[in-house]
Tab-separated table of C-alpha atoms in Angstrom:
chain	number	residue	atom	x	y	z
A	1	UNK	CA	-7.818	-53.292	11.140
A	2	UNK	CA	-8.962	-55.402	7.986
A	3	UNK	CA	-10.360	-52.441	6.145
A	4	UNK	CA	-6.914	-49.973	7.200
A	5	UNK	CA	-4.906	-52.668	5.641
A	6	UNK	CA	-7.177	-52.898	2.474
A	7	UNK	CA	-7.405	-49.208	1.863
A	8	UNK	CA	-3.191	-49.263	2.528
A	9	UNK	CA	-2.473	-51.813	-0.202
A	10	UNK	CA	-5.059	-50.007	-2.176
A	11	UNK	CA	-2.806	-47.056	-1.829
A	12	UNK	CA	0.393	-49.129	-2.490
A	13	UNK	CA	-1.003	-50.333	-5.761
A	14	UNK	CA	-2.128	-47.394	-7.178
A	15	UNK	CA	1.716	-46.123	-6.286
A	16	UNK	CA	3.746	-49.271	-7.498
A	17	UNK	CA	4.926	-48.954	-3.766
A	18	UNK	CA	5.069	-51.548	-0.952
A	19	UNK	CA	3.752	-50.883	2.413
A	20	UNK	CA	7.202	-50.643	3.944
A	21	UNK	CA	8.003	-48.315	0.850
A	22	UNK	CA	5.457	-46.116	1.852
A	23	UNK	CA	6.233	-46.430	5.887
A	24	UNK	CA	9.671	-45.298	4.521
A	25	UNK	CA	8.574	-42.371	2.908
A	26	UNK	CA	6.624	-40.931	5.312
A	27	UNK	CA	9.308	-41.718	8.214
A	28	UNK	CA	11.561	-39.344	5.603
A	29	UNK	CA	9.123	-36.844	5.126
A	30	UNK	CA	8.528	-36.403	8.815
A	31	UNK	CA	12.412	-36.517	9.222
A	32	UNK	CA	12.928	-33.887	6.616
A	33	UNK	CA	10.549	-31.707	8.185
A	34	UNK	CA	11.439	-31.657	11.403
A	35	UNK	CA	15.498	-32.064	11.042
A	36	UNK	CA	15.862	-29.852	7.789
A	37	UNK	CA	15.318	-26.509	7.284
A	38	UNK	CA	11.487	-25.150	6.561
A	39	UNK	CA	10.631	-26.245	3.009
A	40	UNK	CA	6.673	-26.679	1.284
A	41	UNK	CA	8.108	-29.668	-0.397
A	42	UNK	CA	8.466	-31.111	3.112
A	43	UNK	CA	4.323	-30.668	3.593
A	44	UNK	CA	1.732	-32.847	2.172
A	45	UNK	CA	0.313	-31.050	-1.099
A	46	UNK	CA	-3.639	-31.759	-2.002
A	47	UNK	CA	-3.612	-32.723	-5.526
A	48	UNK	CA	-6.303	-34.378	-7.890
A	49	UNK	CA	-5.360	-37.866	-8.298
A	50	UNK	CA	-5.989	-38.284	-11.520
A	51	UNK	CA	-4.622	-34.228	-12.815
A	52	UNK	CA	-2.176	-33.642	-9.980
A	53	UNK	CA	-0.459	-31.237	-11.852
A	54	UNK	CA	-3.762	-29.450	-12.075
A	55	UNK	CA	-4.521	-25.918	-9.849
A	56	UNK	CA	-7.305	-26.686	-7.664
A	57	UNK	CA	-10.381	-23.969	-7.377
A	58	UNK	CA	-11.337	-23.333	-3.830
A	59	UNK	CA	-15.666	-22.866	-3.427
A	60	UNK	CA	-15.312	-20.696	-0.257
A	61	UNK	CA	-18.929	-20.765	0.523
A	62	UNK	CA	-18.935	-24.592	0.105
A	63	UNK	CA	-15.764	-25.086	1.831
A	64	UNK	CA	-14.677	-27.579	-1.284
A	65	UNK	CA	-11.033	-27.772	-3.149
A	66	UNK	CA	-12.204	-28.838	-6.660
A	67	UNK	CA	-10.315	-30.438	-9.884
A	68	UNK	CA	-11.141	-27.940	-12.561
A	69	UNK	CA	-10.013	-30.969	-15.454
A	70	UNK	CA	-12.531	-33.539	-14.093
A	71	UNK	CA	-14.735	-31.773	-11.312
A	72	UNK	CA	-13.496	-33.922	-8.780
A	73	UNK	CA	-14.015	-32.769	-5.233
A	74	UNK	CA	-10.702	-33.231	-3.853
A	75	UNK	CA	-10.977	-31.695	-0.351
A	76	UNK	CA	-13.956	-30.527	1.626
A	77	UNK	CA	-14.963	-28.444	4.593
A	78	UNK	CA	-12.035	-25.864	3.815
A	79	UNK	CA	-12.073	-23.551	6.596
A	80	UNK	CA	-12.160	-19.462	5.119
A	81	UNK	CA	-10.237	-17.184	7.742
A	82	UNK	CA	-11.769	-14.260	5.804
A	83	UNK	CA	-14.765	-12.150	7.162
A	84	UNK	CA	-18.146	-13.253	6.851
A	85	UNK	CA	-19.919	-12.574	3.796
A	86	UNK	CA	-23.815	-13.386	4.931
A	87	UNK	CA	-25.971	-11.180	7.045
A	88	UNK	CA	-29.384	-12.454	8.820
A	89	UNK	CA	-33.132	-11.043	9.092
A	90	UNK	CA	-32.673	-10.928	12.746
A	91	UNK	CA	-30.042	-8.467	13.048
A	92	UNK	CA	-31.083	-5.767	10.774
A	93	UNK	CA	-31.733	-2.659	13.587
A	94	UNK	CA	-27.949	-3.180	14.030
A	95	UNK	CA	-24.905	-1.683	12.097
A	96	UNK	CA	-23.210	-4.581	10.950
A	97	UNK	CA	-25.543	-7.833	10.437
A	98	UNK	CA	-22.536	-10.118	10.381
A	99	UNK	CA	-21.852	-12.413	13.000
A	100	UNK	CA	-18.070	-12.199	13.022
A	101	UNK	CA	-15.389	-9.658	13.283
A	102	UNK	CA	-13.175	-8.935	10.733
A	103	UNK	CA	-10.342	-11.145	8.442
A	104	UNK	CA	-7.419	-11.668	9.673
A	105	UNK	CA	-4.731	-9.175	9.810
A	106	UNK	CA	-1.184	-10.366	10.419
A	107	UNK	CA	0.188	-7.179	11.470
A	108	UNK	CA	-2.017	-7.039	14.484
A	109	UNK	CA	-0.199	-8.818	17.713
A	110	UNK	CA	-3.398	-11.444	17.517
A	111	UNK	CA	-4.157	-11.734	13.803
A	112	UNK	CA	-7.372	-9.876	14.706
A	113	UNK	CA	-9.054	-13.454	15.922
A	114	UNK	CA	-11.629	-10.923	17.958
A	115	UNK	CA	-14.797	-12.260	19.460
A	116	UNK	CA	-18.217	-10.656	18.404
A	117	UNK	CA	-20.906	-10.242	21.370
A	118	UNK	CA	-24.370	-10.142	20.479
A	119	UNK	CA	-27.162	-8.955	22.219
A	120	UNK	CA	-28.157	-10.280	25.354
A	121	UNK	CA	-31.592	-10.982	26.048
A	122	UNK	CA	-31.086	-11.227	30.121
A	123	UNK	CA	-31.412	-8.548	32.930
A	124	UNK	CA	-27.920	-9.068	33.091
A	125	UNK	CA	-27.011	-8.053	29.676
A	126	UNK	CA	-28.458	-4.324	30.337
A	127	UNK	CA	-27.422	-1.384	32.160
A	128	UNK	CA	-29.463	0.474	34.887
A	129	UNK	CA	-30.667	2.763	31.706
A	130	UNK	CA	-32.153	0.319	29.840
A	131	UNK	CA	-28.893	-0.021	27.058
A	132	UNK	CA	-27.259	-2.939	25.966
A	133	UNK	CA	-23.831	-3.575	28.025
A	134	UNK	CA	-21.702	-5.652	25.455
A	135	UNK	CA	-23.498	-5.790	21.988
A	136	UNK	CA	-21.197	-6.187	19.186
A	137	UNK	CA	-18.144	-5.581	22.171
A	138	UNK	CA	-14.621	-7.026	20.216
A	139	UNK	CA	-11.982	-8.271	22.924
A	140	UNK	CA	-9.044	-6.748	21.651
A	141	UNK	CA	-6.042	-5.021	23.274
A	142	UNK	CA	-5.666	-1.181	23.462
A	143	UNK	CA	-2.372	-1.058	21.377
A	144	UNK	CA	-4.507	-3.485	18.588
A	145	UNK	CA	-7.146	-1.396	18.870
A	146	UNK	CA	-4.609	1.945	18.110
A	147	UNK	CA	-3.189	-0.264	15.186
A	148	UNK	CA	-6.044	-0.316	13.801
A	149	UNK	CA	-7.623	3.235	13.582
A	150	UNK	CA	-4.022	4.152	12.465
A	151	UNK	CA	-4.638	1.440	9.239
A	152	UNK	CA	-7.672	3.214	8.494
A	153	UNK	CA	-6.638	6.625	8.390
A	154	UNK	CA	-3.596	5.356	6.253
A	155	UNK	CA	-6.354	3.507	4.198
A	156	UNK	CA	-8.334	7.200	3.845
A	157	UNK	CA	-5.453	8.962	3.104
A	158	UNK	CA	-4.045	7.133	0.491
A	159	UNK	CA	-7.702	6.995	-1.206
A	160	UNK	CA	-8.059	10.635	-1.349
A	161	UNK	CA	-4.666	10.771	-3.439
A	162	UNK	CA	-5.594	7.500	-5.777
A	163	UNK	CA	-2.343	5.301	-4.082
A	164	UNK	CA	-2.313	1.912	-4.485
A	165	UNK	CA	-2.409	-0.985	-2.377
A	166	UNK	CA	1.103	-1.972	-1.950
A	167	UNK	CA	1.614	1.489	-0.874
A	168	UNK	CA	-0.950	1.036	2.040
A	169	UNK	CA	0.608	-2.472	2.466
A	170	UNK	CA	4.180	-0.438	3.718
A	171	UNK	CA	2.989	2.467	5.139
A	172	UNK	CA	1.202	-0.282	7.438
A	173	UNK	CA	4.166	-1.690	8.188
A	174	UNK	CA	6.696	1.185	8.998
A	175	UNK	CA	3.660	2.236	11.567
A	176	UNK	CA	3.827	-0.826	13.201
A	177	UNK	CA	7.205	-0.679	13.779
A	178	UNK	CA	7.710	2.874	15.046
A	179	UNK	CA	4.684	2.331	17.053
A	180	UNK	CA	6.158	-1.046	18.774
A	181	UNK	CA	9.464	0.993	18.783
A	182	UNK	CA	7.724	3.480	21.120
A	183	UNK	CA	10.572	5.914	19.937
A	184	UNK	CA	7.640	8.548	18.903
A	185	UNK	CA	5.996	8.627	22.414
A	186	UNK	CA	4.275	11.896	22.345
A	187	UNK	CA	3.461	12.616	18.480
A	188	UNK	CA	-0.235	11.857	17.710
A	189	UNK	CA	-0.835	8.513	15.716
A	190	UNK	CA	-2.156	10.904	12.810
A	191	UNK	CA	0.987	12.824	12.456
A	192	UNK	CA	3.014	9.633	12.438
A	193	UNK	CA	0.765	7.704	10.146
A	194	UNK	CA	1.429	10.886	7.832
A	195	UNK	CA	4.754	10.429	7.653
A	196	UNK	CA	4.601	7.355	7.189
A	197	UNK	CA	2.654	7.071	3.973
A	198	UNK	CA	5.134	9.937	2.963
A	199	UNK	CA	8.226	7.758	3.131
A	200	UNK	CA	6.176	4.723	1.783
A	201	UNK	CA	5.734	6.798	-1.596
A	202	UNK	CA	9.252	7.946	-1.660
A	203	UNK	CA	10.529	4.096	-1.048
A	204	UNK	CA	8.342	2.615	-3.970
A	205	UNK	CA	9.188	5.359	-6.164
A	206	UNK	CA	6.150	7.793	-6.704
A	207	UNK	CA	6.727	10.288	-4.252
A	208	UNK	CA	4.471	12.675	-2.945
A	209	UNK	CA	5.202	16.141	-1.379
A	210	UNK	CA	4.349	17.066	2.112
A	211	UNK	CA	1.869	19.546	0.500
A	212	UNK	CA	-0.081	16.811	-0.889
A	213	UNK	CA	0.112	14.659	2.192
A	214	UNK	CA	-0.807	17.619	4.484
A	215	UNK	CA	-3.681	17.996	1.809
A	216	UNK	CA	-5.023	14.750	2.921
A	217	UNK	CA	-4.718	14.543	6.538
A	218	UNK	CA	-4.937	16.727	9.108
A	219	UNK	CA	-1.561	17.315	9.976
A	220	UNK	CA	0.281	20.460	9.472
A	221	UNK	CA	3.388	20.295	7.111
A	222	UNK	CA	5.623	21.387	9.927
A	223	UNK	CA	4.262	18.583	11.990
A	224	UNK	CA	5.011	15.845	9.082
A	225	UNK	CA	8.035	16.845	8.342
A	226	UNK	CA	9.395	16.747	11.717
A	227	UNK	CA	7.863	12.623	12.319
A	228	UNK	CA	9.351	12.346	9.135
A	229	UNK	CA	12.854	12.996	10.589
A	230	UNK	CA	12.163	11.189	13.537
A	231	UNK	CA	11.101	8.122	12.119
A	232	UNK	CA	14.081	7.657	9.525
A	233	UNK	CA	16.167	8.253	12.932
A	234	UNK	CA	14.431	5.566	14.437
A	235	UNK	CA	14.199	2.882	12.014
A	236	UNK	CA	17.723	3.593	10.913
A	237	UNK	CA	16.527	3.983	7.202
A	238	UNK	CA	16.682	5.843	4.322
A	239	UNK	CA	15.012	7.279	1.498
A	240	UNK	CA	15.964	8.036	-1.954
A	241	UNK	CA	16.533	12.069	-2.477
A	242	UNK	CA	14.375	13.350	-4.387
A	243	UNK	CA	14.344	14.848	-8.454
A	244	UNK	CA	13.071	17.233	-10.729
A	245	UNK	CA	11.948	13.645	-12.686
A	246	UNK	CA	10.305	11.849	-9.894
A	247	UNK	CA	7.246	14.667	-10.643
A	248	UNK	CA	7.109	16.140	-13.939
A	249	UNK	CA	5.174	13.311	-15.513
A	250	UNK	CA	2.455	13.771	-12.790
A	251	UNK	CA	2.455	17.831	-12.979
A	252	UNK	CA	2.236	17.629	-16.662
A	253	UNK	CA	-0.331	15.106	-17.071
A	254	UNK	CA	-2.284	17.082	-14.236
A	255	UNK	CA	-1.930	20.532	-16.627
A	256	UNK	CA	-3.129	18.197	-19.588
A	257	UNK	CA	0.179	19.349	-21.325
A	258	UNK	CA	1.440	16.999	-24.558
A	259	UNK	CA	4.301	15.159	-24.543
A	260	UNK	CA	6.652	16.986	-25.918
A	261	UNK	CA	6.236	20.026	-23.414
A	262	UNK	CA	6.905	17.456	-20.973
A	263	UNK	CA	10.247	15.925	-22.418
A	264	UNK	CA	11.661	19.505	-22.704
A	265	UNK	CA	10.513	20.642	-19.684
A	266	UNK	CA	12.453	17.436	-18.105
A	267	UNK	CA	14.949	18.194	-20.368
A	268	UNK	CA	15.074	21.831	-19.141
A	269	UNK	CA	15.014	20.270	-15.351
A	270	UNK	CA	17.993	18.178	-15.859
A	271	UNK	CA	20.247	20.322	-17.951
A	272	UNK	CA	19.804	23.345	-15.200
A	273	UNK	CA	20.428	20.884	-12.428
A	274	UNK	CA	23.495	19.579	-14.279
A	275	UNK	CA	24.857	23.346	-15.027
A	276	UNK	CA	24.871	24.029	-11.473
A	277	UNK	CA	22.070	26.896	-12.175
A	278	UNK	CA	19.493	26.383	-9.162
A	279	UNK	CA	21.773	25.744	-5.767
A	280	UNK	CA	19.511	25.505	-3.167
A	281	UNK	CA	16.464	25.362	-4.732
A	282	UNK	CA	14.223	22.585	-4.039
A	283	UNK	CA	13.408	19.912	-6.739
A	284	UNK	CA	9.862	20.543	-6.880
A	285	UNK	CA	9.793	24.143	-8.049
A	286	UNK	CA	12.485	23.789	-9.800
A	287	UNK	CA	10.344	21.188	-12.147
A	288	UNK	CA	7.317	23.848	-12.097
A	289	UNK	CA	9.437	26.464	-13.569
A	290	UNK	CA	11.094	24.209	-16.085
A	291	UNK	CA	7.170	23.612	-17.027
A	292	UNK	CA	5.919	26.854	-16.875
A	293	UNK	CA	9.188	27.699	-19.601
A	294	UNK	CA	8.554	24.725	-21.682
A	295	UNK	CA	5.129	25.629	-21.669
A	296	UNK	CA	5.700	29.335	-22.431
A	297	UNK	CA	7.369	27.825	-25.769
A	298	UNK	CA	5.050	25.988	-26.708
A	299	UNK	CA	1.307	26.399	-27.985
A	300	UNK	CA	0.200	25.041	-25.185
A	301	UNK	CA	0.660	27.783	-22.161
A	302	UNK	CA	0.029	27.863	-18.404
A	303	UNK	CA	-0.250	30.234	-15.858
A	304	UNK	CA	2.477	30.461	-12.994
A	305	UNK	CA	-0.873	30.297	-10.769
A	306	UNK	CA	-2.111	26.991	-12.734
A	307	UNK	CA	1.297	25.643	-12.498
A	308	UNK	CA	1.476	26.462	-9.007
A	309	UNK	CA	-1.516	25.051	-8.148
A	310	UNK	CA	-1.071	21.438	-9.470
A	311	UNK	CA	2.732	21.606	-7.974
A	312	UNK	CA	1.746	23.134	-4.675
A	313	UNK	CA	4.293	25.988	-4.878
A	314	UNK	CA	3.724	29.856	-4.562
A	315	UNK	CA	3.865	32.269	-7.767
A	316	UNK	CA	6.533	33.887	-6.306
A	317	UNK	CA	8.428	30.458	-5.821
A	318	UNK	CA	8.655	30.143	-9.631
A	319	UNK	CA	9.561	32.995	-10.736
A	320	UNK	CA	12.407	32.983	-8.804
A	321	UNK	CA	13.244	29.669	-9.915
A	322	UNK	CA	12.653	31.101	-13.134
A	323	UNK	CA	14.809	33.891	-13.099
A	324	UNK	CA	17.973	31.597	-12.156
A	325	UNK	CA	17.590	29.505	-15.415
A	326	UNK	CA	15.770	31.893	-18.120
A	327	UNK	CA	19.443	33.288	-18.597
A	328	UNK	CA	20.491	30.315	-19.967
A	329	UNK	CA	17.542	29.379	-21.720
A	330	UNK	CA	18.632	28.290	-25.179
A	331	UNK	CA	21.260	25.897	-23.735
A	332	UNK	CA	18.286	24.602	-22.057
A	333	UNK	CA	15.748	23.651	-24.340
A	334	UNK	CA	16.128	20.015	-26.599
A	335	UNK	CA	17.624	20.127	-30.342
A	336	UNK	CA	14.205	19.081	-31.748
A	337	UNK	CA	11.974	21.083	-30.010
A	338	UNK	CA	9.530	23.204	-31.971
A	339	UNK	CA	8.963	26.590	-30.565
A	340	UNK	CA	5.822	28.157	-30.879
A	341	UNK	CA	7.142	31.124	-29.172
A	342	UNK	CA	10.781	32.286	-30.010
A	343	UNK	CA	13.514	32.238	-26.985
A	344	UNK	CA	14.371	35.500	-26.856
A	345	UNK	CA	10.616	36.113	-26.743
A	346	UNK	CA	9.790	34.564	-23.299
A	347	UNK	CA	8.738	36.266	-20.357
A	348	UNK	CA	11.277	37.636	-18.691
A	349	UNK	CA	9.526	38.251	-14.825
């Protein structure tokens, strides 16, 4: 009792505070953060005493908060939800040498808190042929456990196509919520993941078509598009419509073209969108014949088949698209573009 009064006016003099000052404070604190609405000031912060303005540098393998200014050790025996980094000698004939199951993931009904089994060394632990009954066995529920392969195919998916993580990080989510929704019962996980990373591109703003995603999964396009529908139904959502400009930059840099074929051919885009010259036709070949006659211009030419390749359209997709704006094709083109090749001396399909 001595020694918790000693180290309390120890604290009080350090502070300038009395004891009931600090009694006071910590009644208010407690108050605030259990009457008030949710707020970090309302939680005790670790701090350096002597930098407390200072960011501390968590050791995860030593479990220890530390002062970068002075190198004090402020707290210790952190605890690191992550997965376990270390493997062991004795558990090299299996596949994964760690001893615990994976970090945590917060979309997963349990955070993924699953329990590892290792191998037995009892009768008990083996089956009447001699193999191991529940070695490396995670307890986790069936719809988890559906989560999770869904993630990973996502993960795969958006790999093949170079997507980043924030991507993944939404596509994630609007599975999770159709899936809880149980409004798809019926469509395979793969076909709704699918769609899913489909919308998630259109929603961040780098769209992909369903070629591309078909490309990378398994799923026919037919299939995709029709989740696709479904799940906007579903989740009561939206997504952006599409432009000639949401995939020019991506074509063009895929055809190695310069940047001035690319202006005018998003010039070309926008001006026969705006005169009304391609009803009907669908954004995306509508940018790969703007290319293909910005590129025709130029000194820098492409194939309808190279074009078509990179923008997943047929040949005979942009030449029709072609046809509908090569009419108009010097009200098309930017003041200050230099043509290699004459107007009037395009192809004419």
């Amino acid at each position: 009792m001595a020694s918790t009064s000693r180290s309390l006016g120890l604290v009080c003099s350090r502070l300038a505070l009395k004891p009931i000052d600090v009694l006071e404070e910590n009644v208010f604190r407690v108050k605030s953060y259990i009457y008030s609405d949710f707020s970090l000031d309302a939680l005790p912060r670790v701090t350096c005493p002597n930098h407390p303005d200072a960011i501390l540098v968590e050791d995860y393998r030593a479990g220890d908060m530390i002062c970068p200014e002075c190198g004090l050790v402020v707290g210790d025996r952190v605890i690191d939800v992550g997965s376990e980094w270390r493997t062991f000698s004795n558990d090299k004939a299996t596949k994964d040498p760690s001893r615990v199951g994976d970090s945590q993931n917060p979309l997963l009904s349990d955070g993924d808190l699953s329990t590892m089994i290792g191998k037995g060394t009892g009768a008990a632990s083996f089956d009447e042929f001699g193999n191991s009954k529940y070695q490396n066995r995670r307890t986790m529920s069936s719809s988890d456990r559906a989560m999770m392969n869904a993630f990973k195919e996502i993960t795969t998916m958006a790999d093949r196509i170079n997507l980043p993580r924030n991507i993944v990080d939404r596509t994630n989510n609007l599975f999770k919520q159709v899936y809880e929704q149980k409004s798809l019962k019926g469509r395979a996980n793969d076909a709704i993941a699918s769609a899913c990373l489909y919308i998630a591109c259109r929603q961040e703003g780098v769209p992909r078509t369903f070629k591309e995603i078909c490309a990378v999964s398994r799923i026919s396009k037919k299939e995709i598009g029709r989740c696709f529908k479904l799940i906007l139904k579903a989740l009561e959502t939206s997504v952006d419509l599409i432009t000639t400009g949401d995939f020019m930059s991506r074509f063009c840099s895929n055809l190695c073209l310069p940047k001035q074929v690319q202006m005018a051919a998003t010039h070309i885009a926008r001006k026969a969108v705006e005169l009304d010259l391609v009803p009907g036709r669908s954004p995306i070949s509508v940018a790969a014949a703007a290319i293909y006659m910005a590129s025709q211009a130029s000194a820098e030419k492409r194939t309808q088949k190279e074009i078509g390749d990179i923008a997943g359209v047929a040949d005979v997709t942009i030449r029709q698209s072609y046809r509908l704006i090569y009419p108009r094709a010097p009200d098309l083109f930017p003041s200050d573009f230099k043509f290699d090749t004459p107007v009037d001396k395009l192809p004419q399909l």
